[in-house]
Short mmCIF file of C-alpha atoms in Angstrom, two decimals:
data_model
loop_
_atom_site.label_atom_id
_atom_site.label_comp_id
_atom_site.label_asym_id
_atom_site.label_seq_id
_atom_site.Cartn_x
_atom_site.Cartn_y
_atom_site.Cartn_z
CA TRP A 1 117.81 131.21 111.55
CA SER A 2 119.71 134.50 111.60
CA GLU A 3 120.29 136.36 114.84
CA GLU A 4 122.43 139.21 116.19
CA ASN A 5 125.04 138.10 118.72
CA ILE A 6 126.39 140.01 121.73
CA LEU A 7 128.95 141.75 119.49
CA GLY A 8 126.22 143.10 117.24
CA LEU A 9 127.07 140.77 114.35
CA ASP A 10 124.34 138.95 112.47
CA GLY A 11 124.86 135.31 111.67
CA VAL A 12 123.19 131.97 111.07
CA ASN A 13 122.39 129.66 113.98
CA ALA A 14 121.04 126.13 114.42
CA GLN A 15 119.49 124.15 117.24
CA ARG A 16 119.02 120.41 117.60
CA VAL A 17 115.68 119.26 118.98
CA THR A 18 114.83 115.84 120.45
CA GLU A 19 111.93 113.74 119.24
CA SER A 20 109.93 114.89 122.27
CA GLY A 21 110.43 118.55 121.33
CA SER A 22 112.99 119.53 123.96
CA LEU A 23 116.25 121.27 123.08
CA ALA A 24 119.27 119.02 122.59
CA GLY A 25 122.42 120.88 123.57
CA PRO A 26 123.16 124.58 123.11
CA LYS A 27 122.44 126.82 120.16
CA MET A 28 125.06 126.41 117.44
CA PRO A 29 126.41 129.49 115.59
CA LEU A 30 127.12 128.39 112.01
CA SER A 31 128.42 131.68 110.64
CA MET A 32 128.90 135.25 111.79
CA ASP A 33 129.34 136.81 108.35
CA GLY A 34 126.62 139.44 108.86
CA ALA A 35 123.96 137.44 107.01
CA LYS A 36 120.40 138.53 107.80
CA VAL A 37 118.56 135.71 106.10
CA ALA A 38 114.83 135.16 106.08
CA PHE A 39 115.16 131.65 104.67
CA THR A 40 117.56 128.87 105.59
CA ALA A 41 117.34 125.22 104.52
CA SER A 42 118.55 121.92 105.91
CA ALA A 43 118.53 118.21 105.11
CA TYR A 44 119.53 115.14 107.10
CA ASP A 45 121.96 112.51 105.80
CA SER A 46 120.64 109.32 107.39
CA LEU A 47 123.64 107.25 106.25
CA ASN A 48 126.34 109.46 107.76
CA GLN A 49 124.04 110.83 110.48
CA ARG A 50 124.70 114.50 109.87
CA PHE A 51 122.95 117.61 108.62
CA LEU A 52 123.65 120.02 105.78
CA VAL A 53 122.49 123.57 106.54
CA LEU A 54 122.32 126.24 103.82
CA TRP A 55 121.94 130.01 103.78
CA GLU A 56 122.66 132.95 101.52
CA SER A 57 125.77 135.03 102.18
CA SER A 58 125.41 138.51 103.65
CA ASP A 59 125.97 140.12 100.23
CA GLN A 60 123.77 137.53 98.45
CA GLN A 61 126.68 136.66 96.18
CA ALA A 62 126.79 133.00 97.26
CA VAL A 63 124.96 130.06 98.78
CA MET A 64 126.82 128.93 101.89
CA GLY A 65 126.70 125.62 103.72
CA ARG A 66 127.95 123.81 106.79
CA MET A 67 127.85 120.19 107.96
CA ILE A 68 126.69 119.34 111.49
CA ASN A 69 127.22 115.92 113.02
CA GLY A 70 124.38 114.21 114.83
CA ASP A 71 125.95 115.10 118.20
CA GLY A 72 125.97 118.81 117.34
CA THR A 73 129.67 119.14 116.48
CA PHE A 74 130.79 120.58 113.17
CA THR A 75 132.51 118.43 110.56
CA ALA A 76 134.37 121.47 109.19
CA SER A 77 134.09 125.21 108.67
CA ALA A 78 131.36 126.84 106.59
CA PHE A 79 131.94 126.45 102.85
CA THR A 80 130.73 128.02 99.61
CA VAL A 81 128.18 125.90 97.75
CA ASN A 82 127.90 128.23 94.76
CA ALA A 83 129.23 131.72 94.01
CA ASP A 84 128.48 132.07 90.31
CA SER A 85 127.86 135.63 89.12
CA GLY A 86 124.57 137.07 90.35
CA LEU A 87 122.42 137.32 93.46
CA HIS A 88 121.54 134.10 95.30
CA ASP A 89 118.38 133.77 97.36
CA MET A 90 116.06 131.24 99.06
CA PRO A 91 118.11 128.02 98.97
CA THR A 92 116.41 124.65 99.31
CA VAL A 93 117.94 121.18 99.66
CA ALA A 94 116.84 117.54 99.43
CA TYR A 95 118.83 114.45 100.38
CA ASP A 96 119.05 111.32 98.20
CA SER A 97 119.48 108.37 100.56
CA ASP A 98 120.20 106.01 97.65
CA THR A 99 123.29 107.81 96.33
CA SER A 100 124.08 109.75 99.53
CA ARG A 101 123.97 113.05 97.64
CA TYR A 102 122.15 116.35 97.95
CA LEU A 103 120.30 118.44 95.40
CA VAL A 104 120.70 122.11 96.29
CA ALA A 105 118.58 124.69 94.47
CA TRP A 106 118.20 128.46 94.76
CA GLU A 107 116.88 131.58 93.05
CA GLN A 108 119.51 133.47 91.06
CA SER A 109 119.25 136.85 89.36
CA ALA A 110 121.60 139.25 87.63
CA ALA A 111 120.65 142.18 89.87
CA GLU A 112 118.12 143.32 92.46
CA ASN A 113 114.53 143.28 91.11
CA SER A 114 115.52 141.46 87.93
CA SER A 115 114.07 138.16 86.75
CA ARG A 116 115.13 135.12 88.79
CA SER A 117 116.02 131.67 87.48
CA LEU A 118 115.93 128.46 89.49
CA MET A 119 119.41 126.95 89.62
CA GLY A 120 120.50 123.56 90.93
CA GLN A 121 123.68 121.76 91.91
CA VAL A 122 124.33 118.20 93.10
CA LEU A 123 126.65 117.76 96.09
CA ASN A 124 128.37 114.68 97.46
CA ASP A 125 127.72 113.75 101.07
CA ASP A 126 130.79 115.71 102.19
CA GLY A 127 129.62 118.90 100.47
CA THR A 128 131.93 118.70 97.47
CA ILE A 129 130.46 119.26 94.01
CA ASN A 130 129.20 116.19 92.19
CA GLN A 131 127.46 118.02 89.33
CA PRO A 132 128.08 121.74 88.66
CA ALA A 133 125.32 124.32 88.54
CA PHE A 134 122.53 123.89 86.00
CA THR A 135 119.26 125.69 85.23
CA ILE A 136 116.03 124.05 86.39
CA SER A 137 113.43 126.67 85.45
CA SER A 138 112.17 127.15 81.91
CA PRO A 139 113.24 130.26 79.97
CA GLY A 140 111.07 133.30 80.65
CA LEU A 141 109.88 132.29 84.13
CA ASP A 142 110.56 134.63 87.06
CA VAL A 143 110.95 132.13 89.90
CA THR A 144 110.08 132.46 93.59
CA SER A 145 109.93 130.25 96.69
CA PRO A 146 111.32 126.87 95.56
CA VAL A 147 110.85 123.75 97.69
CA SER A 148 112.48 120.37 97.07
CA LEU A 149 111.87 116.71 97.97
CA TYR A 150 113.36 113.31 97.22
CA ASP A 151 111.22 110.42 95.97
CA SER A 152 112.80 107.28 97.43
CA ILE A 153 110.47 105.01 95.42
CA HIS A 154 111.15 106.34 91.92
CA LYS A 155 114.68 107.58 92.75
CA SER A 156 114.27 111.20 91.70
CA TYR A 157 114.02 114.71 93.11
CA PHE A 158 110.99 116.96 92.76
CA LEU A 159 110.87 120.75 92.98
CA ALA A 160 107.82 122.98 93.23
CA PHE A 161 108.11 126.74 92.80
CA GLY A 162 106.27 129.90 91.92
CA GLY A 163 106.82 131.30 88.47
CA ALA A 164 105.61 134.44 86.72
CA ASP A 165 105.39 134.46 82.93
CA GLY A 166 104.52 138.09 82.47
CA ALA A 167 102.02 139.40 85.03
CA GLU A 168 100.41 136.12 86.05
CA LYS A 169 101.83 134.00 88.86
CA ARG A 170 101.55 130.21 88.67
CA ILE A 171 102.91 127.14 90.47
CA TYR A 172 105.23 124.86 88.52
CA GLY A 173 106.99 121.58 89.14
CA GLN A 174 110.06 119.80 87.80
CA VAL A 175 111.44 116.29 88.31
CA VAL A 176 115.26 116.14 88.49
CA MET A 177 117.22 112.91 88.21
CA PRO A 178 119.99 111.97 90.69
CA ASP A 179 122.70 113.02 88.20
CA GLY A 180 121.23 116.52 87.92
CA SER A 181 119.55 116.03 84.54
CA LEU A 182 115.98 117.27 84.09
CA ASP A 183 113.30 114.66 83.42
CA THR A 184 111.81 115.83 80.12
CA SER A 185 109.88 112.62 79.38
CA VAL A 186 106.58 114.42 80.05
CA SER A 187 107.43 117.92 78.87
CA SER A 188 110.48 119.89 77.77
CA ALA A 189 109.23 122.76 79.95
CA ASN A 190 108.34 122.96 83.65
CA VAL A 191 104.87 121.49 84.30
CA MET A 192 102.21 123.92 85.52
CA LEU A 193 100.56 122.52 88.65
CA SER A 194 98.16 125.30 89.59
CA TYR A 195 94.77 125.83 88.00
CA ALA A 196 94.72 127.79 84.73
CA ASP A 197 91.75 129.95 85.75
CA TYR A 198 93.27 131.02 89.10
CA PRO A 199 96.23 133.35 88.43
CA GLY A 200 98.04 134.76 91.44
CA GLU A 201 99.44 131.64 93.09
CA GLU A 202 102.66 131.72 95.11
CA ALA A 203 104.56 130.34 98.15
CA PRO A 204 104.25 126.58 97.56
CA SER A 205 104.93 123.86 100.10
CA ALA A 206 105.16 120.14 99.34
CA ALA A 207 105.30 116.70 100.95
CA PHE A 208 106.04 113.21 99.59
CA ASP A 209 103.76 110.25 100.28
CA GLY A 210 105.93 107.15 100.59
CA ASN A 211 102.88 104.86 100.34
CA THR A 212 101.48 106.11 97.03
CA GLY A 213 104.70 107.57 95.58
CA ARG A 214 102.95 110.88 94.93
CA TYR A 215 103.47 114.45 96.10
CA TYR A 216 101.02 116.84 97.67
CA VAL A 217 101.65 120.47 96.79
CA VAL A 218 99.82 123.39 98.42
CA TRP A 219 100.16 127.11 97.75
CA ALA A 220 98.66 130.52 98.51
CA TYR A 221 96.17 131.94 96.04
CA GLY A 222 96.02 135.71 96.43
CA HIS A 223 92.97 137.55 95.10
CA ILE A 224 90.55 140.38 95.79
CA GLY A 225 87.80 139.46 98.23
CA ASP A 226 84.07 139.72 97.50
CA ASP A 227 83.46 142.21 100.33
CA GLY A 228 86.05 144.83 99.44
CA PRO A 229 89.30 145.71 97.68
CA GLN A 230 91.56 144.05 100.25
CA GLN A 231 93.87 141.25 99.15
CA ILE A 232 93.06 137.87 100.67
CA SER A 233 94.66 134.45 100.30
CA ASP A 234 93.15 131.01 100.02
CA ILE A 235 95.08 127.77 100.24
CA HIS A 236 94.92 125.61 97.11
CA GLY A 237 96.41 122.15 96.72
CA ARG A 238 96.95 119.37 94.25
CA LEU A 239 98.22 115.81 94.15
CA VAL A 240 101.19 115.42 91.82
CA ASN A 241 102.14 112.18 90.12
CA PRO A 242 105.70 110.74 90.33
CA ASP A 243 106.46 112.02 86.82
CA GLY A 244 105.62 115.58 87.89
CA THR A 245 102.26 115.82 86.14
CA ALA A 246 99.24 117.22 87.97
CA GLY A 247 96.87 114.68 89.46
CA SER A 248 93.46 115.35 90.95
#
């Protein structure tokens, strides 16, 4: 999370928590670059027993990262994950325990209030680049709120995200292989997961079921209520097959 320190500088902080819910050690300042981020992301490397924490830079020109050992010490200073031209927002990360790599993804746009693409990049377990940045979202989609998971059974990543094609908001999914290539065996475009007759979906969340090898994706469906003009939100959900297609 971001927080102002005693010097009045905003930065990103982390806190380890024990399995019982108590705090493990002191709060850890990751960066004091003035970042006021609403969204951070983290993943745990079970092989090397350390965390990768991500955030957007204070000027939104980069995705930043830092490695934290299991005992709360830092492996090194904060580093730049990606600083390609454009604004970077809402990073997400998933860890591949089979290759000991991370898939990092984020929203990227040319300027404030312009259309956002979903970008991805594969990192080695030390944070160095394994595969350079690539585009995950289909052309024409304005992307919001990506989330990412790793499927340890089928050895692939899965991302769910909001996408607007014109005025209507939908929820889409995309399977990404460990080398960063998109799985296009089902479709050359991102697969729509939300229901066609319910436009207005956004803010997805997802979980992987290690028993069935499927994902469960939920999202907010915003619409006008029956009793007045106020905007209300329902929670919709769907099972997603390992290949990224919508289930029941």
